[in-house]
Short mmCIF file of C-alpha atoms in Angstrom, two decimals:
data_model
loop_
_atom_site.label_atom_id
_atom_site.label_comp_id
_atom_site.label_asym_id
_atom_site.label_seq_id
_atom_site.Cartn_x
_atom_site.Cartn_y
_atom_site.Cartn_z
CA UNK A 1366 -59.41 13.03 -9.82
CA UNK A 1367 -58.70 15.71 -11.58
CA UNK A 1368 -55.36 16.31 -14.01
CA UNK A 1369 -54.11 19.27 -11.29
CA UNK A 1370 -54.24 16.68 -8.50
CA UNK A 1371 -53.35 14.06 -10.18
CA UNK A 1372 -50.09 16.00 -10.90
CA UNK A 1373 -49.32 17.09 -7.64
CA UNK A 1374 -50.19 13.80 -6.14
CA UNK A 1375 -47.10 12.04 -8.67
CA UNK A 1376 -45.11 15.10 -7.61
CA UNK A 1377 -45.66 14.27 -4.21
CA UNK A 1378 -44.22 10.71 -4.45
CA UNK A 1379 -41.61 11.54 -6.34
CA UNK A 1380 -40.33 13.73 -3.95
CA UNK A 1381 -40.91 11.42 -1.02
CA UNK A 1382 -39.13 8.62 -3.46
CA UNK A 1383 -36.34 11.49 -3.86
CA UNK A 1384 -35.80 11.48 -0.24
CA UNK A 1385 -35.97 8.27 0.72
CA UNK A 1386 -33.42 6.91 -1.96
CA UNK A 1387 -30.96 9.86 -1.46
CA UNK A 1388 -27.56 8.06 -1.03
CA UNK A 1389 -25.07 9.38 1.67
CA UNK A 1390 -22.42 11.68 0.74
CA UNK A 1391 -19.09 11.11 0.93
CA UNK A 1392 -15.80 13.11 0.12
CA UNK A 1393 -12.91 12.03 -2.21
CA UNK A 1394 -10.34 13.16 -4.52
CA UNK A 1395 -11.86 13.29 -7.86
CA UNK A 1396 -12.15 10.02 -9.04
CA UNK A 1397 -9.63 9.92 -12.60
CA UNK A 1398 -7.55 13.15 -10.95
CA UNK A 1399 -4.05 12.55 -10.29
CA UNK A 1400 -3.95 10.93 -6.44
CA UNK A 1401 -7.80 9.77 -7.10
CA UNK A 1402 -9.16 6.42 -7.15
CA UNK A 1403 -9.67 5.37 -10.94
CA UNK A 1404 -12.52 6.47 -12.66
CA UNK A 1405 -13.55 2.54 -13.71
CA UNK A 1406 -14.71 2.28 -10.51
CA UNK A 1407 -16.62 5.38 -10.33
CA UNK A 1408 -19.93 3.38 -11.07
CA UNK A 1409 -19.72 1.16 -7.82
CA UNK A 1410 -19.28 3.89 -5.53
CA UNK A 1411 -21.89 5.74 -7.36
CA UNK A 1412 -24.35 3.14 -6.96
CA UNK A 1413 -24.16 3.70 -2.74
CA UNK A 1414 -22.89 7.41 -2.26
CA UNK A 1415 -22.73 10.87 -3.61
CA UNK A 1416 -19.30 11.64 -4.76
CA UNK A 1417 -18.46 15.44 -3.07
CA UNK A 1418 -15.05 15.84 -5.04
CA UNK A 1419 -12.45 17.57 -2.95
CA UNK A 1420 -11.42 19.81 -4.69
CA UNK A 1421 -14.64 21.13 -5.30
CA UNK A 1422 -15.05 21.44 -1.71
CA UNK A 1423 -11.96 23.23 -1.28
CA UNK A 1424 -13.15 25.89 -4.07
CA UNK A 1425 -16.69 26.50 -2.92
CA UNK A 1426 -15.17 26.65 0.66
CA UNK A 1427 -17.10 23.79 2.32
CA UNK A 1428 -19.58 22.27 0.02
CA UNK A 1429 -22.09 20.07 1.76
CA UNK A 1430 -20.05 20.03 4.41
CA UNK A 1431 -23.48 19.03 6.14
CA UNK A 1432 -24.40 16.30 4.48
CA UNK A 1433 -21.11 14.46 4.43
CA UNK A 1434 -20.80 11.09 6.42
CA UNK A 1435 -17.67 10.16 5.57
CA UNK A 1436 -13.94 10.77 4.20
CA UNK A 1437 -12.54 8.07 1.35
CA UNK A 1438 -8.21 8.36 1.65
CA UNK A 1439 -7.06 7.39 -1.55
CA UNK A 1440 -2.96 8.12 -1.27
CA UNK A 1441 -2.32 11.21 -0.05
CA UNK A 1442 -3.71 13.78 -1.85
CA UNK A 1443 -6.36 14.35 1.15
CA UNK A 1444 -5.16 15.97 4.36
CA UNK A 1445 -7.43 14.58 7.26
CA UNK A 1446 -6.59 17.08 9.44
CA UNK A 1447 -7.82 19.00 12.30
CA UNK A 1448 -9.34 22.12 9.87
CA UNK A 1449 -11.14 19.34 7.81
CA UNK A 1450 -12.71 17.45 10.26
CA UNK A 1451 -14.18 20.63 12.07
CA UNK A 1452 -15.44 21.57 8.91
CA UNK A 1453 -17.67 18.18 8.48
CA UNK A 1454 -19.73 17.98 11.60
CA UNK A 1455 -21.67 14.99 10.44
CA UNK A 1456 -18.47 13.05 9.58
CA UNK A 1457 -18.71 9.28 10.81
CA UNK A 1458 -15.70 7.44 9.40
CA UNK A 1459 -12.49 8.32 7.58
CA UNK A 1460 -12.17 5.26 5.25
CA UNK A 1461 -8.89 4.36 4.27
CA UNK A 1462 -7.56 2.71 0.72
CA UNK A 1463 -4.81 0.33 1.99
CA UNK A 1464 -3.47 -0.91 4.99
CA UNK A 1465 -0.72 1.76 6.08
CA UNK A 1466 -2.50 4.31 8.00
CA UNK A 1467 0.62 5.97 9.02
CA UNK A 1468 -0.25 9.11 7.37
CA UNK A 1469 -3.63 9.64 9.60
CA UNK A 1470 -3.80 11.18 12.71
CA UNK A 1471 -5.62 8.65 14.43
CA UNK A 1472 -6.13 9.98 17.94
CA UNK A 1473 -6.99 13.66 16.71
CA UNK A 1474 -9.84 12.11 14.13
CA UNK A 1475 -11.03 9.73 17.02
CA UNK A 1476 -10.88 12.86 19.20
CA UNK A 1477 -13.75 14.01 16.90
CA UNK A 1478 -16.16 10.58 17.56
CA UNK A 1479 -14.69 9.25 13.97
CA UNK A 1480 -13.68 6.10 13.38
CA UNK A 1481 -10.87 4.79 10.70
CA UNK A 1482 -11.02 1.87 8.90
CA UNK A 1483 -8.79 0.24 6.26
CA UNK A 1484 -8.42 -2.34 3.50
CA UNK A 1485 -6.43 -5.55 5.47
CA UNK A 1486 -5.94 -8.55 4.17
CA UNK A 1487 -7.24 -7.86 0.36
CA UNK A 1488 -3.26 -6.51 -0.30
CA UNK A 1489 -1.78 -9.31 1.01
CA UNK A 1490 -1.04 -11.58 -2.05
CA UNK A 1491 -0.49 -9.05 -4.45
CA UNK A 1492 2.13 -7.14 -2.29
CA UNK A 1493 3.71 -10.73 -1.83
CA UNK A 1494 3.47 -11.27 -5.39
CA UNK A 1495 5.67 -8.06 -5.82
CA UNK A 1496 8.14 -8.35 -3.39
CA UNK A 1497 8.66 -12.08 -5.35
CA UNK A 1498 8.90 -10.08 -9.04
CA UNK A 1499 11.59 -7.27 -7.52
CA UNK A 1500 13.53 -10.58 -6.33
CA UNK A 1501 13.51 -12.10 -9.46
CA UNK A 1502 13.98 -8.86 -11.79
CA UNK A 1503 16.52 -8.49 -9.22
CA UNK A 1504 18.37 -11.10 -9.08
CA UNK A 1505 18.24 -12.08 -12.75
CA UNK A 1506 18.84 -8.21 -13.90
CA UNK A 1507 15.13 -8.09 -16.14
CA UNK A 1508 15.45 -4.48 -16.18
CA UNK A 1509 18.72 -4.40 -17.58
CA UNK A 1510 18.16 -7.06 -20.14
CA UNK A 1511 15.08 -5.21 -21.47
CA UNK A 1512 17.36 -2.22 -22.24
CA UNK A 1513 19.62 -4.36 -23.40
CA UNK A 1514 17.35 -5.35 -26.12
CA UNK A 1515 15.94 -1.52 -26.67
CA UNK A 1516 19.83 -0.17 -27.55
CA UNK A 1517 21.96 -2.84 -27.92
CA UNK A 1518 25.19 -1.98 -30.13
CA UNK A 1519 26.46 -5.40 -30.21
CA UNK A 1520 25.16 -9.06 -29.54
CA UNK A 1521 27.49 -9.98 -27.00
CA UNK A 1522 26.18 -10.13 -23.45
CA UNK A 1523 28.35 -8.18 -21.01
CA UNK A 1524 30.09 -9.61 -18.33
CA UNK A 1525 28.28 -7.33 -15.80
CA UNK A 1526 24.75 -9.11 -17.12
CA UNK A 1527 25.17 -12.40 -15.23
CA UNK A 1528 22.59 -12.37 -12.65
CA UNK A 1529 22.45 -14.89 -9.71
CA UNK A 1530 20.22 -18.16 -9.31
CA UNK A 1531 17.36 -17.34 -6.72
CA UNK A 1532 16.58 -21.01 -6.59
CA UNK A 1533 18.32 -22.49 -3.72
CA UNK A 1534 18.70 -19.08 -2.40
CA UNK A 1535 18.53 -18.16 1.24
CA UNK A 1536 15.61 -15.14 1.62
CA UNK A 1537 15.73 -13.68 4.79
CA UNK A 1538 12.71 -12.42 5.86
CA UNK A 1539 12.09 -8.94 8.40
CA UNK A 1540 8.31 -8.99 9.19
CA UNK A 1541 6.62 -12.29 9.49
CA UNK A 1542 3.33 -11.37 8.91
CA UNK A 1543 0.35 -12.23 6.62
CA UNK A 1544 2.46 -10.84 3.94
CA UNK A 1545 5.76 -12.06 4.94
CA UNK A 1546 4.12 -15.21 5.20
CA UNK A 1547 2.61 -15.50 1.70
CA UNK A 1548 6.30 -14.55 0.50
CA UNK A 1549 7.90 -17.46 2.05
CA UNK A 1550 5.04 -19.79 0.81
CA UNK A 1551 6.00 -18.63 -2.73
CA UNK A 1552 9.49 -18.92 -2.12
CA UNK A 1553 9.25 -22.50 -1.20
CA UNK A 1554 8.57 -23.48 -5.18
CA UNK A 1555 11.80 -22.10 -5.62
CA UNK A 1556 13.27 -24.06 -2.93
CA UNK A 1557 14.84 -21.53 -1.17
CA UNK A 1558 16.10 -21.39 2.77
CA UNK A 1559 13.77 -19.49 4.25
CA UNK A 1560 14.97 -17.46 7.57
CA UNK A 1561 12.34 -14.80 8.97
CA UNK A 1562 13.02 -12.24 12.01
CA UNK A 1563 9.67 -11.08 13.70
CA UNK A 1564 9.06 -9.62 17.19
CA UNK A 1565 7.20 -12.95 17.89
CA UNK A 1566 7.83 -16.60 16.90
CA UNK A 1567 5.21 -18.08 14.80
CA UNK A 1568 3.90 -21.39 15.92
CA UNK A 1569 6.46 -24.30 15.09
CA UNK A 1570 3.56 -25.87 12.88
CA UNK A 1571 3.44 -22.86 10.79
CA UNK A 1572 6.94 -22.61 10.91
CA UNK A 1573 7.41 -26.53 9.09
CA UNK A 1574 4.38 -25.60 6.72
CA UNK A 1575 6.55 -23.30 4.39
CA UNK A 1576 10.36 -24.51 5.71
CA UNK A 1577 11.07 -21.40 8.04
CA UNK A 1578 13.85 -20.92 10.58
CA UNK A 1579 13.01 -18.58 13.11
CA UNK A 1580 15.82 -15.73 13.59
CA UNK A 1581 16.18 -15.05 17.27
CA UNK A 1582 18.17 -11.27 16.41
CA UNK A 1583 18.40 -9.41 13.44
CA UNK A 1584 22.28 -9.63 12.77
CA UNK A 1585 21.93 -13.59 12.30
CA UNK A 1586 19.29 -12.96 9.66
CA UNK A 1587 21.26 -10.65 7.80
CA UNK A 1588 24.68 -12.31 7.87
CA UNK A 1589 23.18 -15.38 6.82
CA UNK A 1590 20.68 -14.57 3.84
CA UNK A 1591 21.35 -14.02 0.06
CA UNK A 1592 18.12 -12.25 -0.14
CA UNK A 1593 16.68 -9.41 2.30
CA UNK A 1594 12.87 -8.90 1.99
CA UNK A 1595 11.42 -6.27 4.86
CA UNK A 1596 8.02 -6.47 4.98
CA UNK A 1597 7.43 -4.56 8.57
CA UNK A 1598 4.77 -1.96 9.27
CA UNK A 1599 6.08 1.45 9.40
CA UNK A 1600 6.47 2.41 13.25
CA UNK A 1601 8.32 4.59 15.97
CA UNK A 1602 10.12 1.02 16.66
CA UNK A 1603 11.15 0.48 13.13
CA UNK A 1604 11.65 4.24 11.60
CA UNK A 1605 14.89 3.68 10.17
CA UNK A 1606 15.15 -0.39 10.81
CA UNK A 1607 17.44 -0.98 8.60
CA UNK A 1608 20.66 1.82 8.13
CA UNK A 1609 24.34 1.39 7.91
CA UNK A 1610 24.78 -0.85 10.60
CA UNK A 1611 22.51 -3.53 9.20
CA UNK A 1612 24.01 -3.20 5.79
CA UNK A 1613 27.48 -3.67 6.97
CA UNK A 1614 26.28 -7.03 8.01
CA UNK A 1615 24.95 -8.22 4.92
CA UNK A 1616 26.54 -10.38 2.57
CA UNK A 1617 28.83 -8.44 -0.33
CA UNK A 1618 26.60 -10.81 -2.65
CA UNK A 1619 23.31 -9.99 -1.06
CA UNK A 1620 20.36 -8.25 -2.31
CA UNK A 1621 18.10 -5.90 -0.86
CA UNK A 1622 14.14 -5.57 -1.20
CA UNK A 1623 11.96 -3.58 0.63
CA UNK A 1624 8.04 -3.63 -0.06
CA UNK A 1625 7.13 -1.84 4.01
CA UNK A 1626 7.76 1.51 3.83
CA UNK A 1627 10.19 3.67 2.62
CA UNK A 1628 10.71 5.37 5.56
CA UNK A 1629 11.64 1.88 7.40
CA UNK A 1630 14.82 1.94 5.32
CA UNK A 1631 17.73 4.90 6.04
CA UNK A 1632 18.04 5.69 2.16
CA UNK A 1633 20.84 7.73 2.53
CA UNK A 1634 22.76 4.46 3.85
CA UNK A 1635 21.66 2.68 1.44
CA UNK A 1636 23.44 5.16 -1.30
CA UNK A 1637 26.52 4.78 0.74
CA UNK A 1638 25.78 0.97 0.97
CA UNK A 1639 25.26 0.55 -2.79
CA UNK A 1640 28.58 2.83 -3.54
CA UNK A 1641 30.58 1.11 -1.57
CA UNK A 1642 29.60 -2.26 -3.12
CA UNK A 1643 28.71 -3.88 0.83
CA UNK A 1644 25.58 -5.24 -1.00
CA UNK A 1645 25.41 -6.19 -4.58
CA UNK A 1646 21.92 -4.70 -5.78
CA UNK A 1647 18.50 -3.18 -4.26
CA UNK A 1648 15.03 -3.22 -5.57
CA UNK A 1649 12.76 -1.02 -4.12
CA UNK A 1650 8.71 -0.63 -4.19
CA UNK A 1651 8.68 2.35 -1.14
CA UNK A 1652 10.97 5.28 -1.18
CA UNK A 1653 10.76 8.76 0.76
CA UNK A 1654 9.74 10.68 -0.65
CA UNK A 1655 7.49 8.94 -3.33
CA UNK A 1656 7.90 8.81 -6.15
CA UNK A 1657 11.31 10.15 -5.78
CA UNK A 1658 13.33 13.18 -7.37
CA UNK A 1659 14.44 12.11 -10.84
CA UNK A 1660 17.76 12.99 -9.77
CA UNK A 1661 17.84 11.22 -6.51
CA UNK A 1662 21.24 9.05 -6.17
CA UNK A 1663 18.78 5.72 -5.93
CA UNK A 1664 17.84 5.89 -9.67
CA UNK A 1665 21.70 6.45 -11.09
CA UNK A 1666 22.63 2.76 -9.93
CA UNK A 1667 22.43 0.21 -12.69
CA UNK A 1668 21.70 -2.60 -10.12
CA UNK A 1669 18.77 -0.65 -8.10
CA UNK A 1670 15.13 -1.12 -9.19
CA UNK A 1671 12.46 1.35 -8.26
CA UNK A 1672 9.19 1.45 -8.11
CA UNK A 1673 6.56 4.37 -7.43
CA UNK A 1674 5.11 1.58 -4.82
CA UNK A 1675 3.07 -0.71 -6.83
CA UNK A 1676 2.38 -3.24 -4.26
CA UNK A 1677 -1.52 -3.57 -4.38
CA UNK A 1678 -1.40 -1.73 -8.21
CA UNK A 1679 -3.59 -4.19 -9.81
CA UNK A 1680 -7.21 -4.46 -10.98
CA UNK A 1681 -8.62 -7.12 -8.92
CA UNK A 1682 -7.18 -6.29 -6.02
CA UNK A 1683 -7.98 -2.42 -6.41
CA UNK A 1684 -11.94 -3.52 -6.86
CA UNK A 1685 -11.64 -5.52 -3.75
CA UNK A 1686 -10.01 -2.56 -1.66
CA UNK A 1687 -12.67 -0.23 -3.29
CA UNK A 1688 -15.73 -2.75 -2.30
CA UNK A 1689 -13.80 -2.61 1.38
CA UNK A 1690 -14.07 0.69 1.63
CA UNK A 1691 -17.67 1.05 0.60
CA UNK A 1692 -18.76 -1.85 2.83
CA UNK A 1693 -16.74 0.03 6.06
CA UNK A 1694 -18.55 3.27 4.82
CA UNK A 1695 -21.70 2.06 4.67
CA UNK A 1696 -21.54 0.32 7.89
CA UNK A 1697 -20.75 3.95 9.46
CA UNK A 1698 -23.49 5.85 7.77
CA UNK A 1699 -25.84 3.01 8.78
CA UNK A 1700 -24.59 3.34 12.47
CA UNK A 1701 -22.89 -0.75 12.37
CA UNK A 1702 -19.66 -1.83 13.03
CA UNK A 1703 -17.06 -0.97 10.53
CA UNK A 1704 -15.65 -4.53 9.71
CA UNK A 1705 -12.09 -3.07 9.33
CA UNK A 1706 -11.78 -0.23 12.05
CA UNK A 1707 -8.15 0.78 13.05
CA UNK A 1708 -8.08 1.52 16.33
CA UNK A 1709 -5.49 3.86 17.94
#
């Protein structure tokens, strides 16, 4: 064989190796850009797809718009709208970081034969393990102790630093679920009451497993509790869920916690709630919008803690919602059954 065919024999193969191991495309924020999925996980999504950048995209005005298969939603940095998905006529599955899929139009990208998926279950103890930490920091004033110790001018602990004992507490829960359910598990080591309102009563078995009294309305939940934890899905039922109303009928000595949504909570009752002293402190994880303004009334009150929602906001759990997403991906370039589909 001579060198010539020899050559174009190897070049031959390595094109037809080329094609065969081409990985799907896929398109993202850029990974390490602001709203992006961190760049230490770049490798494992590299290993199964081609990374088409958004913005990049944007700029070149639709590149490989062909060859794309499907849409990773990291935040909201990435509009899946109607404009998008027109422009991606290959598109199989709009994968979703998370479980909140409130900010996809689910209908309209099923409209196009897409399907949506999302990351269940892998949030569920680490949002659980932060609505127990904004309890605590809470309730024990961490936050305020910490700046204590940055700019003290005395050594004298104020009155106003007493906190209150969350052991032997009585958390009210709003949303039952998985999450709500790890919460009250953790709060039994703490030996609290445990009261829970949900639209449907957990089995009475489950119910003696972690010490729960069912709530049969929402006002006997909320006069009752020391602690308020809503952990509901964001919906056209509970858009506002919790406003002045159910504020006046808290305790004076309560605390509130939300780790749903922000937009579950009327914030602007909450100001007036917080001014008016009807509750005694707030810590937040979800605002509207988020993060909020720095001058927003929220973050002038000594006794609120916010967060810029850092529910799921921790390594393992953000490999496990990444490896989600790329097992629902590849199950939708590969024609399966996404493991995690949201239907509408």
């Amino acid at each position: 064989m001579t060198s010539r065919l020899i050559e174009r024999t190897f070049s031959l193969r390595s094109t037809a190796t080329q094609v065969v191991m081409e990985k799907p495309y896929i398109l993202a924020t850029t990974l390490g850009a602001p709203g992006g999925i961190y760049e230490c996980f770049a490798p494992f999504i590299e290993k199964h797809f081609t990374i088409v950048p958004y913005e990049r995209f944007v700029q070149s005005k639709g590149h490989s718009a062909d060859k794309i298969q499907a849409v990773f939603v990291w935040g909201k940095t990435l509009k899946v709208d109607q404009n998008l998905l027109q422009s991606l006529p290959n598109l199989k599955a709009v994968v979703n970081g998370g479980v909140g899929v409130d900010h996809l139009d689910i209908p309209l990208i099923n409209s196009f034969g897409v399907k949506v998926s999302n990351t269940p279950h892998v949030v569920d103890n680490a949002t659980a393990d932060i609505g127990m930490s904004l309890m605590l920091a809470s309730a024990r004033k961490i936050v305020e102790g910490h700046i204590f110790s940055k700019s003290r001018e005395s050594d004298d602990f104020p009155e106003s630093s007493l906190g209150t004992d969350v052991s032997g507490g009585t958390l009210g829960i709003i949303g039952m679920g998985r999450i709500g359910y790890k919460i009250a598990q953790r709060a039994q080591g703490f030996e609290m009451k445990i009261l829970y309102h949900n639209r449907n009563r957990r089995p009475e078995s489950e119910e003696r497993a972690v010490g729960a009294t069912y709530c049969t309305s929402l006002k006997e939940l909320l006069e009752r509790s020391d602690f308020v934890m809503v952990v509901v899905n964001l919906s056209p039922q509970t858009h506002k869920l919790i406003g002045a109303k159910e504020f006046a009928m808290m305790k004076p000595n309560s605390i509130f916690i939300n780790i749903s949504r922000g937009l579950v909570v009327d914030q602007d009752a909450l100001v007036d709630a917080l001014k008016a002293k009807i509750i005694r402190a707030a810590a937040l994880d979800v605002t509207y919008p988020e993060p909020l303004p720095r001058n927003h009334p929220l973050l002038s009150f000594p006794n609120v803690i916010v967060l810029p929602h850092l529910g799921t906001h921790t390594m393992e759990t953000t490999q496990i919602m990444v490896e989600r997403m790329v097992t629902n991906a590849l199950a939708a370039v590969t024609g399966g059954q996404l493991p995690d589909e949201v239907k509408a």
